[in-house]
Coordinates of C-alpha atoms in Angstrom, one line a residue:
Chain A
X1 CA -14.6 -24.9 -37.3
X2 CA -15.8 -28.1 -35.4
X3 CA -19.0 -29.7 -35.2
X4 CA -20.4 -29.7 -31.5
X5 CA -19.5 -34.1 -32.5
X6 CA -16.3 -33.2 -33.1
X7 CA -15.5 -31.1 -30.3
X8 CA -16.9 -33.6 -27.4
X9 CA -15.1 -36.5 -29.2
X10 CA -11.8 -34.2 -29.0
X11 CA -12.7 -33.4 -25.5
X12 CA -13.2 -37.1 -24.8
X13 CA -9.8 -37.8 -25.8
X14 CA -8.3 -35.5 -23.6
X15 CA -10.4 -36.5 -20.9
X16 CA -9.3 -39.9 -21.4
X17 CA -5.6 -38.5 -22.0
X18 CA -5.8 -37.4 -18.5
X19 CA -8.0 -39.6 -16.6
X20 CA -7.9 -42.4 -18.8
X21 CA -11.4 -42.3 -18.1
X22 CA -13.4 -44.3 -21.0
X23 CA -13.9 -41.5 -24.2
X24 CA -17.7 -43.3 -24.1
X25 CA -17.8 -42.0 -20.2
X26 CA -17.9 -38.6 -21.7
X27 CA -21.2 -37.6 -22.2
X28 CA -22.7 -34.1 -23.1
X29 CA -25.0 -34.3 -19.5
X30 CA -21.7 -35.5 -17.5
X31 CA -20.8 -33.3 -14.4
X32 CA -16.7 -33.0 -14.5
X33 CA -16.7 -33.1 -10.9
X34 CA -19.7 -35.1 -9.4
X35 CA -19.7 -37.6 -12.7
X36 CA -16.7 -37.7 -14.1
X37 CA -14.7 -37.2 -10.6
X38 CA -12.1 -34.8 -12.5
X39 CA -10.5 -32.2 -9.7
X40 CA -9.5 -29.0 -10.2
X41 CA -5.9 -29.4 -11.4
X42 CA -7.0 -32.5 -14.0
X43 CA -9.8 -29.7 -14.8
X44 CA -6.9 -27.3 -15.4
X45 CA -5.1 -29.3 -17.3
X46 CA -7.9 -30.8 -19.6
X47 CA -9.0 -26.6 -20.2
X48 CA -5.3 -25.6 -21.6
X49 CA -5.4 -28.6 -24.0
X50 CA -8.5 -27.9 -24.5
X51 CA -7.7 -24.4 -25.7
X52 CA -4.6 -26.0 -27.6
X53 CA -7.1 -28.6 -29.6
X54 CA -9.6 -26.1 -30.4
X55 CA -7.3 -23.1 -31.1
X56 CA -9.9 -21.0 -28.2
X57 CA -9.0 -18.8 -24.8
X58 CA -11.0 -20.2 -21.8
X59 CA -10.0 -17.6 -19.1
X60 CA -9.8 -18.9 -15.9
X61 CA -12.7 -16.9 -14.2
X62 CA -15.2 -18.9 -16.8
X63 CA -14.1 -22.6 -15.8
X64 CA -15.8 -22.6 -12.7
X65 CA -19.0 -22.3 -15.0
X66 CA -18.1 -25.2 -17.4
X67 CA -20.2 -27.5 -14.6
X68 CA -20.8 -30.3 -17.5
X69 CA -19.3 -31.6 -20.1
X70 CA -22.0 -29.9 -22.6
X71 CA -21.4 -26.5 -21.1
X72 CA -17.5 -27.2 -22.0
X73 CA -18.6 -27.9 -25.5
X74 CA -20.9 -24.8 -25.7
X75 CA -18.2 -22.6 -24.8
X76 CA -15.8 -24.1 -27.7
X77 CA -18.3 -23.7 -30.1
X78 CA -19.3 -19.9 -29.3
X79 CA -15.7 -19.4 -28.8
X80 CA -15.0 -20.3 -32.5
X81 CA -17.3 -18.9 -33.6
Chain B
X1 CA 15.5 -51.1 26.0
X2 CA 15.8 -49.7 22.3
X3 CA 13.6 -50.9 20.5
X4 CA 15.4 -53.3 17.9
X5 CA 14.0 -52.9 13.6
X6 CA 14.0 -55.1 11.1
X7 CA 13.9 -55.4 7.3
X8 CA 10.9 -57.3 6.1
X9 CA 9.8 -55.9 3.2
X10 CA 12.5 -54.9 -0.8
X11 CA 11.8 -53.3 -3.9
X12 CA 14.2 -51.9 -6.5
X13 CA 13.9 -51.1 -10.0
X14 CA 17.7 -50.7 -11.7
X15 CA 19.4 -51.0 -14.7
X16 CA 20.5 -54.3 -13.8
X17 CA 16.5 -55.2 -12.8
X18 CA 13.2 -53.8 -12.8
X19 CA 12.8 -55.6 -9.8
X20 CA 14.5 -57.1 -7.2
X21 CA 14.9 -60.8 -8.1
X22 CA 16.5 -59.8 -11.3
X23 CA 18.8 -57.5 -9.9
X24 CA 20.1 -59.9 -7.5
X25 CA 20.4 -62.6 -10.0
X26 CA 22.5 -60.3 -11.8
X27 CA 24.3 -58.3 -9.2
X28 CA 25.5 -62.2 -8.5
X29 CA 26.5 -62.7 -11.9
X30 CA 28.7 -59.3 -12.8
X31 CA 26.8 -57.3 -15.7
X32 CA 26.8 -53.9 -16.9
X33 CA 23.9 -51.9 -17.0
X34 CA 25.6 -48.6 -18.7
X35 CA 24.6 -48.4 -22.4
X36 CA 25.5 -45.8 -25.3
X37 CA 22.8 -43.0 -25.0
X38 CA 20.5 -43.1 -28.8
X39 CA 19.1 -40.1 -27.6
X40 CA 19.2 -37.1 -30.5
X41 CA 20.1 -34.2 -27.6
X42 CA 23.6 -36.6 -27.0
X43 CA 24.6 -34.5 -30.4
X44 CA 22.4 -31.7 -30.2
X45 CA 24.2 -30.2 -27.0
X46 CA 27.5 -32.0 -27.7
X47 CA 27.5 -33.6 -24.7
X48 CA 30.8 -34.9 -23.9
X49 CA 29.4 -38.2 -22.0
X50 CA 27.5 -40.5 -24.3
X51 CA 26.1 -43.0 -22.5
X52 CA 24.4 -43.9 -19.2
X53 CA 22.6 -46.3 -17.0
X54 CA 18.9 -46.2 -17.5
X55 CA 16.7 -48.9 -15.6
X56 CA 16.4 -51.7 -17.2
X57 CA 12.2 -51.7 -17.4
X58 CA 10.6 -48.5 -18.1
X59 CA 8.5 -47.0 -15.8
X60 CA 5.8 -47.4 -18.4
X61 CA 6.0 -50.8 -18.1
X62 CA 4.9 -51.3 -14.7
X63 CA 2.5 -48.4 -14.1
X64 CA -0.2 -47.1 -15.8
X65 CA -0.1 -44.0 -18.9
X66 CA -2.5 -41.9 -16.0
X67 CA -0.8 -43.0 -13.4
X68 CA 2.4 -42.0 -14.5
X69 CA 1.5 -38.9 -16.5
X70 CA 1.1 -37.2 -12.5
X71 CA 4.6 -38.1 -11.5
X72 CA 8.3 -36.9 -12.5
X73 CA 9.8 -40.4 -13.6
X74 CA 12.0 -40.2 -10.1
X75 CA 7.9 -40.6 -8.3
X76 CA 7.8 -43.1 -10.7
X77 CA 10.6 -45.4 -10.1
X78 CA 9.8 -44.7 -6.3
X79 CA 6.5 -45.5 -6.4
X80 CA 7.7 -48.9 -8.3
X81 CA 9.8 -50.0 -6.1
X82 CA 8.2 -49.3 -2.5
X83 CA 4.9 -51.3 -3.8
X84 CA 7.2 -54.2 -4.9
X85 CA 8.6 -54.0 -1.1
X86 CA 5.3 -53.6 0.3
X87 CA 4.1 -56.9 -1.6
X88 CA 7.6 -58.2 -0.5
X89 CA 6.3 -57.3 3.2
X90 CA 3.1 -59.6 3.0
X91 CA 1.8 -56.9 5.6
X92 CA -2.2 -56.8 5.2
X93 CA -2.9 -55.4 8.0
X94 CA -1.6 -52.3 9.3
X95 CA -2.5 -49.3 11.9
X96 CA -1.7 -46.5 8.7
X97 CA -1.4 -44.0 11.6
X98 CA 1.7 -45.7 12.5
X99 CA 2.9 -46.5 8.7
X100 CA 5.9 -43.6 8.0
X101 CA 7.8 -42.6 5.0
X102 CA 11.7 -41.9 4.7
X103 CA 12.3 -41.6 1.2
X104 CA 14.7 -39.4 -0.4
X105 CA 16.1 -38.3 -3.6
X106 CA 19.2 -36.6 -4.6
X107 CA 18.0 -33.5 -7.4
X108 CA 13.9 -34.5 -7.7
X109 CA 11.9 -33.8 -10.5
X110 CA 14.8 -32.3 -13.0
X111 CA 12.7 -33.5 -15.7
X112 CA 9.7 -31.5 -14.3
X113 CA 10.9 -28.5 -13.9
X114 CA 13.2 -28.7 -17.4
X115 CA 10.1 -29.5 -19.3
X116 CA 7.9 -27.1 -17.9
X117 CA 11.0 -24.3 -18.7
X118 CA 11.0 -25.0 -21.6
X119 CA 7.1 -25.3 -22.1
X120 CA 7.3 -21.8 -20.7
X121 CA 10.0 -20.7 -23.4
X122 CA 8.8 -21.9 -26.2
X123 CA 4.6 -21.9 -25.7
X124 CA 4.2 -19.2 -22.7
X125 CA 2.9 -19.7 -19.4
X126 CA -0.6 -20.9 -20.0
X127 CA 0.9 -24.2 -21.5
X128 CA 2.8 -24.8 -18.0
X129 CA 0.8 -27.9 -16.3
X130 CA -0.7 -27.1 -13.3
X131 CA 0.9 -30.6 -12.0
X132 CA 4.2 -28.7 -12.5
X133 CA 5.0 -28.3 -8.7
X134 CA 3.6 -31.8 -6.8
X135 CA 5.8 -33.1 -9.9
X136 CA 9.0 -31.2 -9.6
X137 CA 9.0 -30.9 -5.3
X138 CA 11.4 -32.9 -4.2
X139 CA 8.9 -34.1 -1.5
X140 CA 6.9 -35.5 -4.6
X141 CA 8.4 -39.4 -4.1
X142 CA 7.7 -39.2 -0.3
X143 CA 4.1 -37.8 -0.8
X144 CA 3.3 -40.4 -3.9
X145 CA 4.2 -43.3 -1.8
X146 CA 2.5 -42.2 1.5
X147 CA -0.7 -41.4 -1.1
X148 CA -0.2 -44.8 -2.3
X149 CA 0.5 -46.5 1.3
X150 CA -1.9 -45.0 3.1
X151 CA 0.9 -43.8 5.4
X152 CA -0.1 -41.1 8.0
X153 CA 2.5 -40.8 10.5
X154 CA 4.3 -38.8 8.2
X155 CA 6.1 -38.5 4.8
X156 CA 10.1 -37.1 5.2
X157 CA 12.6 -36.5 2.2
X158 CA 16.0 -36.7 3.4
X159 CA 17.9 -34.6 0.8
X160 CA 21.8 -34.9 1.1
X161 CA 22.5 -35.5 -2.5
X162 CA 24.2 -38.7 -3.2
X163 CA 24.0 -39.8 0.6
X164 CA 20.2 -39.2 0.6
X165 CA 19.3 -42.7 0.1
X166 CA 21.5 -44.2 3.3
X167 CA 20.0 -41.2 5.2
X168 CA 16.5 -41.9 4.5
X169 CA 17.2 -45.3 6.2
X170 CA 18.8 -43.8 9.4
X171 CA 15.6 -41.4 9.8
X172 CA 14.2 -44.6 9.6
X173 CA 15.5 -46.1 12.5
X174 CA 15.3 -42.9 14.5
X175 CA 11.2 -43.5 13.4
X176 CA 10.5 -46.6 14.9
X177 CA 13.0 -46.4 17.9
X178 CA 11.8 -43.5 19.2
X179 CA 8.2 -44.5 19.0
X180 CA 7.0 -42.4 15.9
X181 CA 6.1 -45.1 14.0
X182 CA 5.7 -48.9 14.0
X183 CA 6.5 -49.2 10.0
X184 CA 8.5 -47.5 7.9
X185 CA 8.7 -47.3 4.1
X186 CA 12.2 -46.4 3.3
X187 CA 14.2 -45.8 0.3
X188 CA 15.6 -43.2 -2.7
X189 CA 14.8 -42.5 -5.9
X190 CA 16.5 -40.8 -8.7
X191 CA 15.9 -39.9 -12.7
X192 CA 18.4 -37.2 -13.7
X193 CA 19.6 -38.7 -17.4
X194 CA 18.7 -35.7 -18.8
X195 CA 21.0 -33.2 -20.7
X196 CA 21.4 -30.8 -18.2
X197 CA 22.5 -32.4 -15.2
X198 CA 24.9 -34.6 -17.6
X199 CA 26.6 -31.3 -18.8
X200 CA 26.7 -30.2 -15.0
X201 CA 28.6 -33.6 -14.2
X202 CA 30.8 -33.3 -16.9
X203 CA 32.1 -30.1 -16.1
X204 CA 32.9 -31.0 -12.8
X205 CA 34.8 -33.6 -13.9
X206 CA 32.6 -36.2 -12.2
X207 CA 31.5 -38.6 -15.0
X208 CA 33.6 -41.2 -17.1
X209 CA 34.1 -40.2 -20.6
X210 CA 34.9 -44.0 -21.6
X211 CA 32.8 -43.4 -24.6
X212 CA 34.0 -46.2 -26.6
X213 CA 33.4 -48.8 -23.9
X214 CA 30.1 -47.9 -21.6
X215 CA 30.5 -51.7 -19.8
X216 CA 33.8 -50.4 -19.2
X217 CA 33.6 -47.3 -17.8
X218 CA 32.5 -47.9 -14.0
X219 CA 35.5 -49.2 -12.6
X220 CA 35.7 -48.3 -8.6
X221 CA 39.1 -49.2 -7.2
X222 CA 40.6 -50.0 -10.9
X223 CA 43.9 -47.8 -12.4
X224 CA 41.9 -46.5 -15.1
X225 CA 39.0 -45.3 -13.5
X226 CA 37.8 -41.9 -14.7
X227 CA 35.0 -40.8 -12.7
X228 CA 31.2 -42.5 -12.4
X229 CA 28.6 -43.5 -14.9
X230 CA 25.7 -41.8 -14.3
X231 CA 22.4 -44.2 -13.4
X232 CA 18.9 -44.2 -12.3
X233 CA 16.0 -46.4 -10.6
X234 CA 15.0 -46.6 -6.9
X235 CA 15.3 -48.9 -3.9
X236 CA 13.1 -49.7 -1.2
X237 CA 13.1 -51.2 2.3
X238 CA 10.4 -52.4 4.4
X239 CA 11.5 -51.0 8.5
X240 CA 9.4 -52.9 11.6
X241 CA 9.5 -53.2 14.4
X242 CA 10.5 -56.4 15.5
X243 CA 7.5 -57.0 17.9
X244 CA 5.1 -56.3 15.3
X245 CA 7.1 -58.5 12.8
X246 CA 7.1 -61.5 14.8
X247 CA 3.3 -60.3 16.1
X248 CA 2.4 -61.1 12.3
X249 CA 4.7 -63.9 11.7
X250 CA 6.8 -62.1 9.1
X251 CA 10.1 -63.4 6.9
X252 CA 12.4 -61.1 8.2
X253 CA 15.7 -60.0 6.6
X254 CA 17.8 -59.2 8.8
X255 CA 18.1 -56.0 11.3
X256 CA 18.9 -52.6 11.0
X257 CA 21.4 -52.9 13.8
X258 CA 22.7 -49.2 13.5
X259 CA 23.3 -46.2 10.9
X260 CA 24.7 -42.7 11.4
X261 CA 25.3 -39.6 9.6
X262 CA 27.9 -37.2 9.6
X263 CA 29.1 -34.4 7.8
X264 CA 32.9 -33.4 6.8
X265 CA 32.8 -29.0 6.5
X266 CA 35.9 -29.9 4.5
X267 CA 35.0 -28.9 1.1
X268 CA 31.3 -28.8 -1.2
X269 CA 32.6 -31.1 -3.3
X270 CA 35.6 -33.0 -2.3
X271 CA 36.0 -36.1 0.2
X272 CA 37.6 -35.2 3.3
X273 CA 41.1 -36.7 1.7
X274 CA 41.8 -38.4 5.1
X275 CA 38.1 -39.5 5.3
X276 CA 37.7 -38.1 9.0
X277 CA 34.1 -37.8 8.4
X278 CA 33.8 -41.1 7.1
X279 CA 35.5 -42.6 9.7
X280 CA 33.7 -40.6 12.4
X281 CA 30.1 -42.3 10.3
X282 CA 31.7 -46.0 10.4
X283 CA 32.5 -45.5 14.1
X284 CA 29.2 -43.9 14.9
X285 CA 27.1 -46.6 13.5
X286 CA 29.0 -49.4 14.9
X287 CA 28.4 -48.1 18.1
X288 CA 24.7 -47.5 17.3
X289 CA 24.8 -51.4 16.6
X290 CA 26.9 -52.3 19.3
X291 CA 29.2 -53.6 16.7
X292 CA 32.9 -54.9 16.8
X293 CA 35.1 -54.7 14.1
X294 CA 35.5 -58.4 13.9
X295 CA 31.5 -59.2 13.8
X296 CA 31.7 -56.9 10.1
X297 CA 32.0 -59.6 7.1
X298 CA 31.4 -57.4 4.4
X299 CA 30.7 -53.9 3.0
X300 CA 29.1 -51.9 0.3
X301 CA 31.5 -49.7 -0.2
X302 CA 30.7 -46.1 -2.0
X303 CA 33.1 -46.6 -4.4
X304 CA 31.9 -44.5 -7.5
X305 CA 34.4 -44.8 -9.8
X306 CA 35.9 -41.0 -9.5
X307 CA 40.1 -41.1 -9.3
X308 CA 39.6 -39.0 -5.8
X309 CA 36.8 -40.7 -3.8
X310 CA 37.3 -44.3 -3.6
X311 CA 40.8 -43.6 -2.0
X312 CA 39.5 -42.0 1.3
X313 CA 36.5 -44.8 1.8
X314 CA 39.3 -46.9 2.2
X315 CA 41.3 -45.0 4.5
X316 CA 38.1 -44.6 6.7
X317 CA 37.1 -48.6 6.8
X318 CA 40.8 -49.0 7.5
X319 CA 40.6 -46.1 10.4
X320 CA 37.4 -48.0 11.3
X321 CA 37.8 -51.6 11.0
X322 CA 41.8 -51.7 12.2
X323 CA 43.3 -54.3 10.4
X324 CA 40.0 -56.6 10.4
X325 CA 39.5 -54.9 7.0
X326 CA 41.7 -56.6 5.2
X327 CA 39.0 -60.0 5.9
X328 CA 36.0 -58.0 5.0
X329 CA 34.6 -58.7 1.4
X330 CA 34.2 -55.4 -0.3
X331 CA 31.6 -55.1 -3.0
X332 CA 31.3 -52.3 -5.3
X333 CA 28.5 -52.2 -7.0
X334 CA 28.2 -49.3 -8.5
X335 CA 30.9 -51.0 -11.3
X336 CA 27.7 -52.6 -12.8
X337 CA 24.9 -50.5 -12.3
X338 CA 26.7 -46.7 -12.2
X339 CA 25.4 -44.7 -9.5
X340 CA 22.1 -43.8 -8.7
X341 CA 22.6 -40.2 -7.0
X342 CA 20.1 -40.4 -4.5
X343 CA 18.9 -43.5 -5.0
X344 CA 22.1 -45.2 -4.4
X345 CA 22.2 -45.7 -0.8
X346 CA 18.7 -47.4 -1.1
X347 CA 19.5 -49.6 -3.6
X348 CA 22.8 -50.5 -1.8
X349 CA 21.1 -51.2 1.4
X350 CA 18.8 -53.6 -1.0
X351 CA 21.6 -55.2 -2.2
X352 CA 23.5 -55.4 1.8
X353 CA 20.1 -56.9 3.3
X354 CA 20.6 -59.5 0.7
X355 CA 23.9 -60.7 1.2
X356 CA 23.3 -60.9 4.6
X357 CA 20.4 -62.8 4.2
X358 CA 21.2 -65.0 1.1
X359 CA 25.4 -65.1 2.2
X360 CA 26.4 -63.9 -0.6
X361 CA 28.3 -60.9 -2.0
X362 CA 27.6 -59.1 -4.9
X363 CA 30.1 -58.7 -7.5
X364 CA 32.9 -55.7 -8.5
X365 CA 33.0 -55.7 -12.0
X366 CA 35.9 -54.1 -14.4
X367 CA 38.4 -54.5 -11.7
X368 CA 41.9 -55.5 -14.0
X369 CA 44.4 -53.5 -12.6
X370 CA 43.4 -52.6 -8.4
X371 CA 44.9 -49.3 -7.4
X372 CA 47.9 -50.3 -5.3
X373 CA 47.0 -47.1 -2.8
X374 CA 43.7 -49.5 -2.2
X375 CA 44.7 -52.3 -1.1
X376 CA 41.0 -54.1 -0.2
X377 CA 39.5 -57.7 -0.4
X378 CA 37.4 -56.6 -3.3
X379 CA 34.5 -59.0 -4.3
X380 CA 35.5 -60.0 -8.1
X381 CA 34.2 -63.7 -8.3
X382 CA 31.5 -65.5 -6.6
X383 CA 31.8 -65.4 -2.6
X384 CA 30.1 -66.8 -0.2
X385 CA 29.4 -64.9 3.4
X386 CA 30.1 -66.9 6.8
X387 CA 27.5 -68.7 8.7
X388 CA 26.7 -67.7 12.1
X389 CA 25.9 -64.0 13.7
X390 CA 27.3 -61.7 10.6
X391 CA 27.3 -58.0 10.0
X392 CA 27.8 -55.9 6.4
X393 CA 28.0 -52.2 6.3
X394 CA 26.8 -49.7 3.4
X395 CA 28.7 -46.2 3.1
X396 CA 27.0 -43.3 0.9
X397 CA 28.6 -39.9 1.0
X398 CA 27.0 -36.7 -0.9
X399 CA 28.1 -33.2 -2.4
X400 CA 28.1 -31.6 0.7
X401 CA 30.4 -33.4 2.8
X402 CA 27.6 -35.3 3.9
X403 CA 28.5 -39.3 5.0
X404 CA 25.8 -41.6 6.0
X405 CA 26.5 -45.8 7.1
X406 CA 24.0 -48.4 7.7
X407 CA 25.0 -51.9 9.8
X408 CA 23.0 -54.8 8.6
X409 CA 22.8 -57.5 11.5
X410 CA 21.9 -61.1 10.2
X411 CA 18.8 -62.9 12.0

């Protein structure tokens, strides 16, 4: 089980990973796409590591809802647990 | 009036250079860039080849860990080299509606689509990267570049395996002759040292299995040659034309006098062993350039080292040239850099531009005992190219039965 800290520092990291966008640029109130300028196969690719870090399913019908970086971190967290 | 192209702009990245002062220097100098492979699936999949030519700077090197995370590593090399010909180019300014690509590749993104099979094999398909196709289309160079360039008047990929490179140029020429185009980046890129297609070339025969001596083993024209030494990396060439070149004051090259492609329906595999379709490529390209046999100083020859190609090259510049061959100064250059699949023709047309422009050939390597059955003026020792109006020709000819000749005209 991760802290809600840990999870948006691991999802920093893999933002940065595949971006290289600054892990500090990664902020709970970030929008992936208006802020953070991710499209939709970075998004993609940044959920299935996602679900590889935290060990968590993210089916593809619920990433349209993860609009900023604090809903991606909600989901995590409910999702484990 | 055709519309006459020129050369303006190079960019390679090689295993004898990341970029294309290096290379030169070296292809000058005679050096090997074929090294034992340290690579643990060399014994995991006892492969029988154990060594290879990788470029000489990694693409990591030169672009950036985002940057290159998005491309198969042949994008990458491509994308290397055409922005170290577009710098080359000193073009600022351009109309990108009128800015083309012709680049080609032999195989693509192997790595790609090996890595993502296996992804899917050993993690399922969730863990395949949606990047997975842009990366693994062979289209994927032509579209990175244009991306990168800005180009709109269209991206091609000329894909006639290890002709491609050559062919990318011709489509070049057809580009800005026929009005399509004012600028045209050109070129090949290839990065297939990877298990797989290293088995595949084995058991065909194709590769060297000099084990012992790597340096050694790409030896075009030599008794002991054993078949080619497989290498990567990518070439690039800036086309224009001329009007706009001198409109912007350019350094120009040299011209693209002529190329041609032509195709054998011999065999898949083999060379036509009289080399009509490589004689039919010379001849057509000459023509394109309105070229005598007498104006041709030197040529790039094809020459990969296999005991059954280099033979019919010859018997096709022979069948082209008359006896004006035997004053031509043939280079093969594939002895120090082993062969680039796709990507050779590029590179070769790098390496053509530049002996036409600096007079100088570059230099056969591992040559000790020539093949009496090829009896050429083969470039072993530093040699200067004639003053005055000069021509060189580059051959590349593919799996396929594809041949493809470019005629480099001096300014």
């Amino acid at each position: 089980m991760a802290s809600n800290e840990e999870i948006l520092a691991g999802l920093a990291e893999i933002v940065n990973e595949e971006t290289g966008l600054a892990t500090e640029a990664v902020e709970l109130d970030k929008s992936f796409t208006e802020d953070l300028d991710i499209d939709s196969i970075s998004m993609m690719t940044i959920v299935v590591n996602a679900e590889e870090k935290f060990g968590v399913r993210i089916p593809d019908e619920e990433v349209k809802n993860l609009k900023t970086v604090g809903d991606a971190v909600s989901f995590i967290s409910n999702a484990q647990a | 009036m055709t519309r006459k192209v020129v050369i303006t702009g190079l960019g390679a990245t090689t295993p004898i250079g990341g970029d294309v002062p290096t290379m030169w220097t070296n292809a000058l100098k005679g050096v090997s860039g074929a090294k034992t492979l340290e690579d643990d699936w060399v014994a995991k999949y006892e492969l029988p080849v154990h060594f290879a030519a990788r470029c000489s700077t990694p693409a990591l090197e030169v672009l950036s860990r985002v940057e290159a995370k998005r491309m198969d590593p042949s994008t990458q090399f491509g994308v290397i080299a055409a922005r170290e010909a577009w710098a080359d180019s000193g073009i600022t300014d351009v109309d990108h509606d009128r800015l083309a690509v012709a680049f080609a590749t032999g195989i693509g993104g192997v790595w790609t689509l090996l890595d993502a099979w296996d992804t899917l094999k050993e993690k399922g398909p969730r863990r395949v990267l949606p990047m997975t196709v842009p990366m693994l289309m062979p289209n994927g160079v032509a579209a990175a570049v244009s991306l990168d360039l800005g180009a709109r008047a269209g991206a091609h990929t000329p894909v006639s395996a290890c002709a491609s490179g050559t062919e990318a140029l011709h489509l070049g020429l057809d580009l800005i002759r026929s009005g399509k185009a004012d600028v045209v980046m050109c070129g090949g890129a290839e990065a297939a040292i990877h298990p797989m297609p290293l088995a595949a070339f084995s058991s065909m025969q194709a590769l060297s299995r000099r084990n012992d001596d790597p340096e050694g083993a790409s030896r075009p024209y030599d008794m002991g040659r054993d078949g080619f030494v497989m290498g990567e990396g990518a070439g690039a060439l800036v086309l224009e034309a001329e009007e706009h070149a001198l409109a912007r004051g350019a350094r120009i090259y040299g011209e693209l006098a002529g190329t041609s492609v032509t195709s054998d329906s011999y065999h898949i595999t083999a060379p036509d062993p009289e080399g009509l379709g490589a004689t039919r490529a010379l001849k057509a390209a000459m023509f394109d350039g309105r070229i005598q046999a007498e104006d041709v100083v030197h040529v790039n020859a094809h020459a990969t080292s296999t005991p059954v190609g280099d033979k019919p090259e010859y018997t096709a510049l022979r069948a082209a040239l008359g006896t004006h061959v035997d004053n031509v100064a043939v280079s093969a250059t594939k002895s120090q850099m082993g062969h680039l699949l796709g990507a050779s023709g590029a590179v070769e047309a790098v390496l053509t531009v530049l002996a036409v422009y600096e007079r100088k050939a570059p230099l056969t390597i591992n040559l000790e005992n020539q093949d009496p059955e090829i009896p050429l003026d083969v470039v072993t020792s530093s040699r200067e190219l004639p003053a005055g109006d000069i021509v060189a020709l580059s051959n590349s000819f593919g799996f396929g039965g594809h041949n493809a000749v470019i005629a480099v005209r001096s300014i």
